[in-house]
mmCIF file of C-alpha atoms in Angstrom:
data_model
loop_
_atom_site.group_PDB
_atom_site.id
_atom_site.type_symbol
_atom_site.label_atom_id
_atom_site.label_comp_id
_atom_site.label_asym_id
_atom_site.label_seq_id
_atom_site.Cartn_x
_atom_site.Cartn_y
_atom_site.Cartn_z
ATOM 1 C CA UNK A 1 -10.162 -26.576 -6.041
ATOM 2 C CA UNK A 2 -6.820 -26.047 -5.696
ATOM 3 C CA UNK A 3 -4.722 -22.850 -4.570
ATOM 4 C CA UNK A 4 -4.375 -22.213 -7.880
ATOM 5 C CA UNK A 5 -6.981 -21.781 -9.754
ATOM 6 C CA UNK A 6 -9.083 -20.566 -7.467
ATOM 7 C CA UNK A 7 -6.049 -17.614 -7.643
ATOM 8 C CA UNK A 8 -6.643 -17.723 -11.232
ATOM 9 C CA UNK A 9 -10.447 -17.687 -10.801
ATOM 10 C CA UNK A 10 -10.023 -14.316 -8.868
ATOM 11 C CA UNK A 11 -8.357 -12.558 -11.501
ATOM 12 C CA UNK A 12 -10.720 -13.371 -13.644
ATOM 13 C CA UNK A 13 -13.120 -11.458 -11.833
ATOM 14 C CA UNK A 14 -12.134 -8.527 -10.774
ATOM 15 C CA UNK A 15 -11.137 -8.322 -14.111
ATOM 16 C CA UNK A 16 -14.970 -7.411 -15.594
ATOM 17 C CA UNK A 17 -15.745 -3.631 -16.163
ATOM 18 C CA UNK A 18 -17.470 -2.236 -12.907
ATOM 19 C CA UNK A 19 -17.778 0.818 -14.590
ATOM 20 C CA UNK A 20 -20.190 1.835 -17.538
ATOM 21 C CA UNK A 21 -18.184 3.976 -19.928
ATOM 22 C CA UNK A 22 -15.696 1.360 -19.722
ATOM 23 C CA UNK A 23 -17.321 -0.597 -22.140
ATOM 24 C CA UNK A 24 -17.529 2.454 -24.809
ATOM 25 C CA UNK A 25 -14.560 4.509 -24.005
ATOM 26 C CA UNK A 26 -11.394 3.979 -26.025
ATOM 27 C CA UNK A 27 -8.001 5.030 -24.385
ATOM 28 C CA UNK A 28 -5.734 7.264 -25.762
ATOM 29 C CA UNK A 29 -2.475 5.290 -27.681
ATOM 30 C CA UNK A 30 0.928 4.997 -27.511
ATOM 31 C CA UNK A 31 2.817 4.354 -30.302
ATOM 32 C CA UNK A 32 2.393 0.894 -30.323
ATOM 33 C CA UNK A 33 -0.761 0.680 -29.765
ATOM 34 C CA UNK A 34 -1.069 -0.420 -26.554
ATOM 35 C CA UNK A 35 -3.517 2.310 -23.762
ATOM 36 C CA UNK A 36 -1.237 5.260 -22.600
ATOM 37 C CA UNK A 37 -1.778 5.156 -19.131
ATOM 38 C CA UNK A 38 1.280 7.987 -18.853
ATOM 39 C CA UNK A 39 0.622 11.185 -16.065
ATOM 40 C CA UNK A 40 0.283 11.883 -12.882
ATOM 41 C CA UNK A 41 -2.202 10.177 -10.865
ATOM 42 C CA UNK A 42 -3.728 9.822 -6.887
ATOM 43 C CA UNK A 43 -5.281 7.011 -5.195
ATOM 44 C CA UNK A 44 -5.924 9.089 -2.288
ATOM 45 C CA UNK A 45 -9.636 7.557 -0.839
ATOM 46 C CA UNK A 46 -12.014 7.458 1.636
ATOM 47 C CA UNK A 47 -12.609 4.047 1.279
ATOM 48 C CA UNK A 48 -11.651 1.818 3.555
ATOM 49 C CA UNK A 49 -9.650 -1.719 2.978
ATOM 50 C CA UNK A 50 -11.927 -3.665 4.069
ATOM 51 C CA UNK A 51 -15.740 -3.428 4.443
ATOM 52 C CA UNK A 52 -16.989 -2.465 8.212
ATOM 53 C CA UNK A 53 -18.801 -5.772 9.084
ATOM 54 C CA UNK A 54 -22.183 -3.433 9.669
ATOM 55 C CA UNK A 55 -22.476 -3.539 5.418
ATOM 56 C CA UNK A 56 -22.621 -7.331 5.259
ATOM 57 C CA UNK A 57 -21.690 -8.484 2.114
ATOM 58 C CA UNK A 58 -22.795 -5.393 0.161
ATOM 59 C CA UNK A 59 -20.074 -4.193 -1.670
ATOM 60 C CA UNK A 60 -21.483 -1.231 -3.569
ATOM 61 C CA UNK A 61 -23.258 1.841 -1.809
ATOM 62 C CA UNK A 62 -26.394 3.751 -3.651
ATOM 63 C CA UNK A 63 -25.873 6.985 -5.242
ATOM 64 C CA UNK A 64 -27.252 8.931 -2.390
ATOM 65 C CA UNK A 65 -25.771 6.789 -0.054
ATOM 66 C CA UNK A 66 -21.736 7.673 -2.192
ATOM 67 C CA UNK A 67 -22.789 11.167 -2.395
ATOM 68 C CA UNK A 68 -23.413 11.138 1.806
ATOM 69 C CA UNK A 69 -19.840 9.502 2.269
ATOM 70 C CA UNK A 70 -17.832 11.983 -0.421
ATOM 71 C CA UNK A 71 -20.285 14.685 1.876
ATOM 72 C CA UNK A 72 -18.507 13.210 4.564
ATOM 73 C CA UNK A 73 -14.973 14.045 3.233
ATOM 74 C CA UNK A 74 -15.133 17.554 3.484
ATOM 75 C CA UNK A 75 -14.701 17.553 6.681
ATOM 76 C CA UNK A 76 -11.533 17.847 8.333
ATOM 77 C CA UNK A 77 -9.918 14.730 9.221
ATOM 78 C CA UNK A 78 -10.259 14.270 13.515
ATOM 79 C CA UNK A 79 -7.836 13.419 15.758
ATOM 80 C CA UNK A 80 -9.444 9.752 16.784
ATOM 81 C CA UNK A 81 -9.836 8.973 13.046
ATOM 82 C CA UNK A 82 -5.990 9.207 12.247
ATOM 83 C CA UNK A 83 -5.161 7.467 15.260
ATOM 84 C CA UNK A 84 -2.250 10.269 16.049
ATOM 85 C CA UNK A 85 -2.126 13.049 17.870
ATOM 86 C CA UNK A 86 -1.574 16.207 16.448
ATOM 87 C CA UNK A 87 1.635 16.628 19.113
ATOM 88 C CA UNK A 88 3.577 15.891 15.822
ATOM 89 C CA UNK A 89 2.083 18.425 13.889
ATOM 90 C CA UNK A 90 -1.800 19.778 12.338
ATOM 91 C CA UNK A 91 -2.364 18.255 9.248
ATOM 92 C CA UNK A 92 -4.577 21.484 7.745
ATOM 93 C CA UNK A 93 -1.591 23.737 8.401
ATOM 94 C CA UNK A 94 0.410 21.597 5.997
ATOM 95 C CA UNK A 95 -2.356 20.767 3.298
ATOM 96 C CA UNK A 96 -1.879 16.947 4.616
ATOM 97 C CA UNK A 97 -5.489 16.956 5.489
ATOM 98 C CA UNK A 98 -7.608 14.932 3.139
ATOM 99 C CA UNK A 99 -10.252 17.613 2.089
ATOM 100 C CA UNK A 100 -7.072 19.499 0.630
ATOM 101 C CA UNK A 101 -6.273 17.300 -1.998
ATOM 102 C CA UNK A 102 -8.176 15.170 -4.699
ATOM 103 C CA UNK A 103 -9.429 11.871 -4.299
ATOM 104 C CA UNK A 104 -10.008 8.763 -6.084
ATOM 105 C CA UNK A 105 -13.608 7.928 -5.016
ATOM 106 C CA UNK A 106 -15.273 4.862 -5.352
ATOM 107 C CA UNK A 107 -18.870 3.136 -5.762
ATOM 108 C CA UNK A 108 -16.983 0.770 -3.466
ATOM 109 C CA UNK A 109 -17.035 0.255 0.276
ATOM 110 C CA UNK A 110 -14.347 -1.858 0.381
ATOM 111 C CA UNK A 111 -11.426 -2.014 -1.477
ATOM 112 C CA UNK A 112 -10.924 -5.861 -0.790
ATOM 113 C CA UNK A 113 -13.627 -7.012 -3.199
ATOM 114 C CA UNK A 114 -16.298 -9.771 -3.188
ATOM 115 C CA UNK A 115 -18.623 -10.838 -0.458
ATOM 116 C CA UNK A 116 -17.186 -11.120 2.658
ATOM 117 C CA UNK A 117 -14.836 -7.884 2.354
ATOM 118 C CA UNK A 118 -12.016 -8.871 4.114
ATOM 119 C CA UNK A 119 -8.876 -9.743 4.196
ATOM 120 C CA UNK A 120 -8.779 -13.719 4.332
ATOM 121 C CA UNK A 121 -7.978 -15.728 8.115
ATOM 122 C CA UNK A 122 -4.354 -16.041 8.846
ATOM 123 C CA UNK A 123 -3.031 -19.655 8.206
ATOM 124 C CA UNK A 124 -1.457 -21.356 11.941
ATOM 125 C CA UNK A 125 1.740 -20.533 10.186
ATOM 126 C CA UNK A 126 0.909 -17.669 9.990
ATOM 127 C CA UNK A 127 -0.304 -16.863 13.018
ATOM 128 C CA UNK A 128 2.316 -18.538 14.648
ATOM 129 C CA UNK A 129 4.949 -16.082 13.297
ATOM 130 C CA UNK A 130 3.574 -13.056 14.024
ATOM 131 C CA UNK A 131 3.629 -15.055 17.447
ATOM 132 C CA UNK A 132 7.270 -15.769 17.633
ATOM 133 C CA UNK A 133 8.305 -12.716 16.586
ATOM 134 C CA UNK A 134 6.363 -10.129 18.480
ATOM 135 C CA UNK A 135 7.973 -12.482 21.379
ATOM 136 C CA UNK A 136 11.628 -12.104 20.026
ATOM 137 C CA UNK A 137 10.651 -8.335 19.811
ATOM 138 C CA UNK A 138 9.738 -7.789 23.261
ATOM 139 C CA UNK A 139 11.568 -5.631 25.561
ATOM 140 C CA UNK A 140 14.304 -4.724 22.381
ATOM 141 C CA UNK A 141 11.893 -2.591 20.799
ATOM 142 C CA UNK A 142 14.249 0.171 20.232
ATOM 143 C CA UNK A 143 17.432 -1.160 21.150
ATOM 144 C CA UNK A 144 18.991 0.334 17.787
ATOM 145 C CA UNK A 145 18.229 0.851 14.330
ATOM 146 C CA UNK A 146 17.793 -2.552 12.869
ATOM 147 C CA UNK A 147 15.304 -3.131 15.986
ATOM 148 C CA UNK A 148 12.409 -0.833 14.487
ATOM 149 C CA UNK A 149 10.668 -1.151 11.308
ATOM 150 C CA UNK A 150 10.773 -1.330 7.519
ATOM 151 C CA UNK A 151 8.764 1.949 7.025
ATOM 152 C CA UNK A 152 10.914 3.578 9.811
ATOM 153 C CA UNK A 153 14.087 3.417 8.405
ATOM 154 C CA UNK A 154 12.343 4.359 5.545
ATOM 155 C CA UNK A 155 13.875 1.567 3.501
ATOM 156 C CA UNK A 156 9.826 0.467 1.980
ATOM 157 C CA UNK A 157 6.664 1.618 3.073
ATOM 158 C CA UNK A 158 3.968 0.023 2.871
ATOM 159 C CA UNK A 159 2.796 1.765 0.144
ATOM 160 C CA UNK A 160 4.467 1.370 -2.352
ATOM 161 C CA UNK A 161 3.618 -2.501 -2.557
ATOM 162 C CA UNK A 162 3.192 -4.372 -4.481
ATOM 163 C CA UNK A 163 -0.283 -3.768 -3.981
ATOM 164 C CA UNK A 164 -0.131 0.132 -4.107
ATOM 165 C CA UNK A 165 -2.431 0.967 -1.639
ATOM 166 C CA UNK A 166 -3.405 5.240 -0.377
ATOM 167 C CA UNK A 167 -1.102 6.184 2.493
ATOM 168 C CA UNK A 168 -2.419 9.425 4.707
ATOM 169 C CA UNK A 169 -1.115 11.830 2.007
ATOM 170 C CA UNK A 170 1.165 12.326 -0.707
ATOM 171 C CA UNK A 171 -0.870 10.346 -2.446
ATOM 172 C CA UNK A 172 1.036 10.658 -5.769
ATOM 173 C CA UNK A 173 2.146 8.219 -8.247
ATOM 174 C CA UNK A 174 4.045 8.673 -12.238
ATOM 175 C CA UNK A 175 3.054 6.427 -14.116
ATOM 176 C CA UNK A 176 5.791 6.311 -18.169
ATOM 177 C CA UNK A 177 6.297 4.049 -21.019
ATOM 178 C CA UNK A 178 9.106 3.727 -23.727
ATOM 179 C CA UNK A 179 9.204 0.851 -25.822
ATOM 180 C CA UNK A 180 9.504 -2.874 -24.207
ATOM 181 C CA UNK A 181 8.791 -0.912 -20.361
ATOM 182 C CA UNK A 182 6.833 0.718 -17.977
ATOM 183 C CA UNK A 183 7.652 2.900 -14.574
ATOM 184 C CA UNK A 184 5.772 3.579 -11.869
ATOM 185 C CA UNK A 185 7.169 6.387 -9.934
ATOM 186 C CA UNK A 186 5.444 6.642 -6.207
ATOM 187 C CA UNK A 187 5.404 10.181 -3.962
ATOM 188 C CA UNK A 188 6.246 8.490 -0.482
ATOM 189 C CA UNK A 189 8.831 7.636 -0.786
ATOM 190 C CA UNK A 190 10.449 8.042 -3.659
ATOM 191 C CA UNK A 191 10.841 4.308 -5.375
ATOM 192 C CA UNK A 192 10.811 3.777 -8.761
ATOM 193 C CA UNK A 193 9.141 0.576 -10.021
ATOM 194 C CA UNK A 194 10.890 -0.067 -13.793
ATOM 195 C CA UNK A 195 8.749 -3.123 -15.434
ATOM 196 C CA UNK A 196 9.755 -5.060 -18.520
ATOM 197 C CA UNK A 197 7.316 -5.926 -20.746
ATOM 198 C CA UNK A 198 9.436 -8.962 -23.039
ATOM 199 C CA UNK A 199 8.398 -11.461 -21.937
ATOM 200 C CA UNK A 200 11.510 -12.714 -20.124
ATOM 201 C CA UNK A 201 11.346 -14.820 -16.988
ATOM 202 C CA UNK A 202 11.314 -13.272 -13.804
ATOM 203 C CA UNK A 203 14.447 -13.455 -11.653
ATOM 204 C CA UNK A 204 16.497 -16.530 -9.671
ATOM 205 C CA UNK A 205 14.617 -17.868 -6.896
ATOM 206 C CA UNK A 206 17.408 -16.925 -4.988
ATOM 207 C CA UNK A 207 17.382 -12.483 -6.295
ATOM 208 C CA UNK A 208 14.726 -11.521 -3.456
ATOM 209 C CA UNK A 209 13.927 -7.857 -4.057
ATOM 210 C CA UNK A 210 12.055 -5.352 -1.759
ATOM 211 C CA UNK A 211 9.887 -4.416 -4.244
ATOM 212 C CA UNK A 212 9.912 -7.517 -5.711
ATOM 213 C CA UNK A 213 10.791 -8.513 -9.145
ATOM 214 C CA UNK A 214 7.831 -7.335 -11.556
ATOM 215 C CA UNK A 215 7.133 -8.777 -14.881
ATOM 216 C CA UNK A 216 4.357 -7.346 -17.507
ATOM 217 C CA UNK A 217 2.532 -7.880 -20.418
ATOM 218 C CA UNK A 218 -0.829 -6.379 -21.977
ATOM 219 C CA UNK A 219 -4.314 -8.627 -22.330
ATOM 220 C CA UNK A 220 -5.670 -6.593 -24.420
ATOM 221 C CA UNK A 221 -5.700 -3.117 -23.572
ATOM 222 C CA UNK A 222 -5.133 -3.774 -19.710
ATOM 223 C CA UNK A 223 -1.880 -3.724 -18.095
ATOM 224 C CA UNK A 224 -0.925 -6.946 -16.150
ATOM 225 C CA UNK A 225 1.538 -6.821 -13.946
ATOM 226 C CA UNK A 226 3.149 -10.129 -12.128
ATOM 227 C CA UNK A 227 5.499 -9.751 -8.989
ATOM 228 C CA UNK A 228 6.716 -12.319 -6.779
ATOM 229 C CA UNK A 229 10.740 -12.833 -5.528
ATOM 230 C CA UNK A 230 10.226 -10.323 -1.996
ATOM 231 C CA UNK A 231 12.250 -10.940 -0.099
ATOM 232 C CA UNK A 232 11.683 -12.715 3.632
ATOM 233 C CA UNK A 233 11.460 -8.765 5.209
ATOM 234 C CA UNK A 234 8.283 -8.394 3.151
ATOM 235 C CA UNK A 235 5.528 -7.477 5.418
ATOM 236 C CA UNK A 236 2.285 -6.736 3.373
ATOM 237 C CA UNK A 237 -0.194 -7.493 6.387
ATOM 238 C CA UNK A 238 2.149 -10.292 7.318
ATOM 239 C CA UNK A 239 3.378 -11.803 3.987
ATOM 240 C CA UNK A 240 6.681 -13.034 3.756
ATOM 241 C CA UNK A 241 9.001 -13.530 0.741
ATOM 242 C CA UNK A 242 6.221 -16.378 -0.109
ATOM 243 C CA UNK A 243 3.870 -13.193 -1.743
ATOM 244 C CA UNK A 244 2.683 -13.320 -5.642
ATOM 245 C CA UNK A 245 1.334 -10.307 -6.518
ATOM 246 C CA UNK A 246 -0.791 -9.494 -9.618
ATOM 247 C CA UNK A 247 -1.585 -6.674 -10.337
ATOM 248 C CA UNK A 248 -4.032 -5.080 -13.856
ATOM 249 C CA UNK A 249 -4.004 -1.723 -14.724
ATOM 250 C CA UNK A 250 -7.154 -0.494 -17.216
ATOM 251 C CA UNK A 251 -7.821 3.340 -18.075
ATOM 252 C CA UNK A 252 -11.643 3.541 -18.618
ATOM 253 C CA UNK A 253 -11.567 7.215 -19.104
ATOM 254 C CA UNK A 254 -9.827 9.918 -19.516
ATOM 255 C CA UNK A 255 -9.645 10.914 -15.918
ATOM 256 C CA UNK A 256 -9.691 7.268 -14.373
ATOM 257 C CA UNK A 257 -7.641 4.233 -14.132
ATOM 258 C CA UNK A 258 -9.402 1.109 -12.482
ATOM 259 C CA UNK A 259 -6.179 -0.105 -10.749
ATOM 260 C CA UNK A 260 -7.145 -3.795 -9.501
ATOM 261 C CA UNK A 261 -4.495 -6.464 -7.526
ATOM 262 C CA UNK A 262 -4.865 -9.883 -6.412
ATOM 263 C CA UNK A 263 -2.239 -11.636 -3.710
ATOM 264 C CA UNK A 264 -2.171 -14.567 -2.551
ATOM 265 C CA UNK A 265 0.759 -16.684 -0.232
ATOM 266 C CA UNK A 266 0.114 -19.700 1.859
ATOM 267 C CA UNK A 267 2.157 -19.527 4.101
ATOM 268 C CA UNK A 268 -0.064 -16.337 5.489
ATOM 269 C CA UNK A 269 -3.461 -16.519 4.203
ATOM 270 C CA UNK A 270 -6.275 -19.313 3.814
ATOM 271 C CA UNK A 271 -6.784 -17.779 -0.016
ATOM 272 C CA UNK A 272 -5.882 -15.508 -2.272
ATOM 273 C CA UNK A 273 -7.888 -12.374 -1.952
ATOM 274 C CA UNK A 274 -7.950 -9.382 -4.885
ATOM 275 C CA UNK A 275 -9.131 -5.389 -4.581
ATOM 276 C CA UNK A 276 -9.769 -2.440 -6.659
ATOM 277 C CA UNK A 277 -8.981 1.257 -6.165
ATOM 278 C CA UNK A 278 -8.975 4.092 -8.877
ATOM 279 C CA UNK A 279 -6.393 6.209 -9.930
ATOM 280 C CA UNK A 280 -7.591 9.636 -10.000
ATOM 281 C CA UNK A 281 -5.460 11.664 -12.695
ATOM 282 C CA UNK A 282 -4.162 14.991 -11.150
ATOM 283 C CA UNK A 283 -1.257 17.885 -13.136
ATOM 284 C CA UNK A 284 1.380 16.701 -11.248
ATOM 285 C CA UNK A 285 4.171 17.334 -10.612
ATOM 286 C CA UNK A 286 5.524 14.808 -7.811
ATOM 287 C CA UNK A 287 7.488 16.662 -5.473
ATOM 288 C CA UNK A 288 11.267 14.083 -4.091
ATOM 289 C CA UNK A 289 10.092 13.000 -0.440
ATOM 290 C CA UNK A 290 13.160 12.832 1.413
ATOM 291 C CA UNK A 291 12.919 10.583 4.064
ATOM 292 C CA UNK A 292 16.429 9.257 5.096
ATOM 293 C CA UNK A 293 17.462 13.094 5.167
ATOM 294 C CA UNK A 294 14.326 14.006 7.658
ATOM 295 C CA UNK A 295 13.969 10.985 9.472
ATOM 296 C CA UNK A 296 14.633 13.459 12.923
ATOM 297 C CA UNK A 297 11.668 10.138 14.456
ATOM 298 C CA UNK A 298 13.498 7.676 14.122
ATOM 299 C CA UNK A 299 17.110 9.478 15.818
ATOM 300 C CA UNK A 300 15.382 11.044 18.792
ATOM 301 C CA UNK A 301 13.361 8.018 19.462
ATOM 302 C CA UNK A 302 16.837 6.262 20.186
ATOM 303 C CA UNK A 303 18.002 9.160 22.248
ATOM 304 C CA UNK A 304 14.512 8.553 24.124
ATOM 305 C CA UNK A 305 15.400 5.625 24.897
ATOM 306 C CA UNK A 306 19.157 5.817 26.311
ATOM 307 C CA UNK A 307 17.518 8.814 28.114
ATOM 308 C CA UNK A 308 15.281 6.404 29.680
ATOM 309 C CA UNK A 309 17.982 3.559 30.213
ATOM 310 C CA UNK A 310 19.963 6.445 31.507
ATOM 311 C CA UNK A 311 16.990 7.236 34.376
ATOM 312 C CA UNK A 312 16.515 3.897 34.794
ATOM 313 C CA UNK A 313 20.179 3.183 35.973
ATOM 314 C CA UNK A 314 20.677 6.093 37.821
ATOM 315 C CA UNK A 315 17.037 5.363 40.093
ATOM 316 C CA UNK A 316 18.428 1.758 40.888
ATOM 317 C CA UNK A 317 21.766 2.944 41.769
ATOM 318 C CA UNK A 318 20.853 4.690 43.803
ATOM 319 C CA UNK A 319 18.741 2.553 45.752
ATOM 320 C CA UNK A 320 21.909 0.075 46.226
ATOM 321 C CA UNK A 321 23.366 2.732 47.276
ATOM 322 C CA UNK A 322 23.975 2.574 51.252
ATOM 323 C CA UNK A 323 22.200 4.499 53.289
ATOM 324 C CA UNK A 324 24.109 7.407 55.991
ATOM 325 C CA UNK A 325 23.019 5.775 59.527
#
């Protein structure tokens, strides 16, 4: 089976409605007759991207299992769960814990669909590329701003995508529709995707963008967004400029949009893969996320690195200084 055919099958597979209400419910519509996706939405989730290995090929929880999973979500996340420390700040103090905002619940055991429920293996090329990058960066991690990741530099955050994924907090987005266009604004880090729907082709391959080049179309009541032309600095789980993302937005009830995506990069993964998660309606509004203006961490990290270097130089100088007899 060719890679292109495999990608088509994946996109078609996740297009099957996973909520029974989608079969009988009719969405509100814009003046042009297409579904109205407008409003504020959240993709905050307790569903992991990859399925825990102990669940095997189990794609969905039972009602009882899902209820228990949601009960656990009402307990503030521990430091270990966040894979961080409280030295930065206490999450609950600033309304950033998952118990303090709306969660878009799902019956899925993982966002990634299919029996594996996990990201496919990296190609040998991608493994070598990652190893080379790590080797080149070793010892130079704090040389300057250019040595830090694009997220830490407030250029693009990993959750923005496409594909769009839940960040740890500020998991809100706004969708606006106008004749011939759909716009998606994400709270973190306040970037706007403007997606034309007029059938124009993708930009020339010589034009590369941080968020790629998106083109939308309607397939029935589903908005399909095709994105290519990423930069070679794009790093969605190790991908690069060959990343290709197909997103699908289907409003399945008053309060829910089913968001699906399929990603492919033949230079990164051994096969395409797909995921699904809900967007839950929220009252808004979205507040400005002033990442650059408040990026004290970048300056402090670099100052700390310079202080460590200075201390090392002073220690070396003392060792070299002749000792009095």
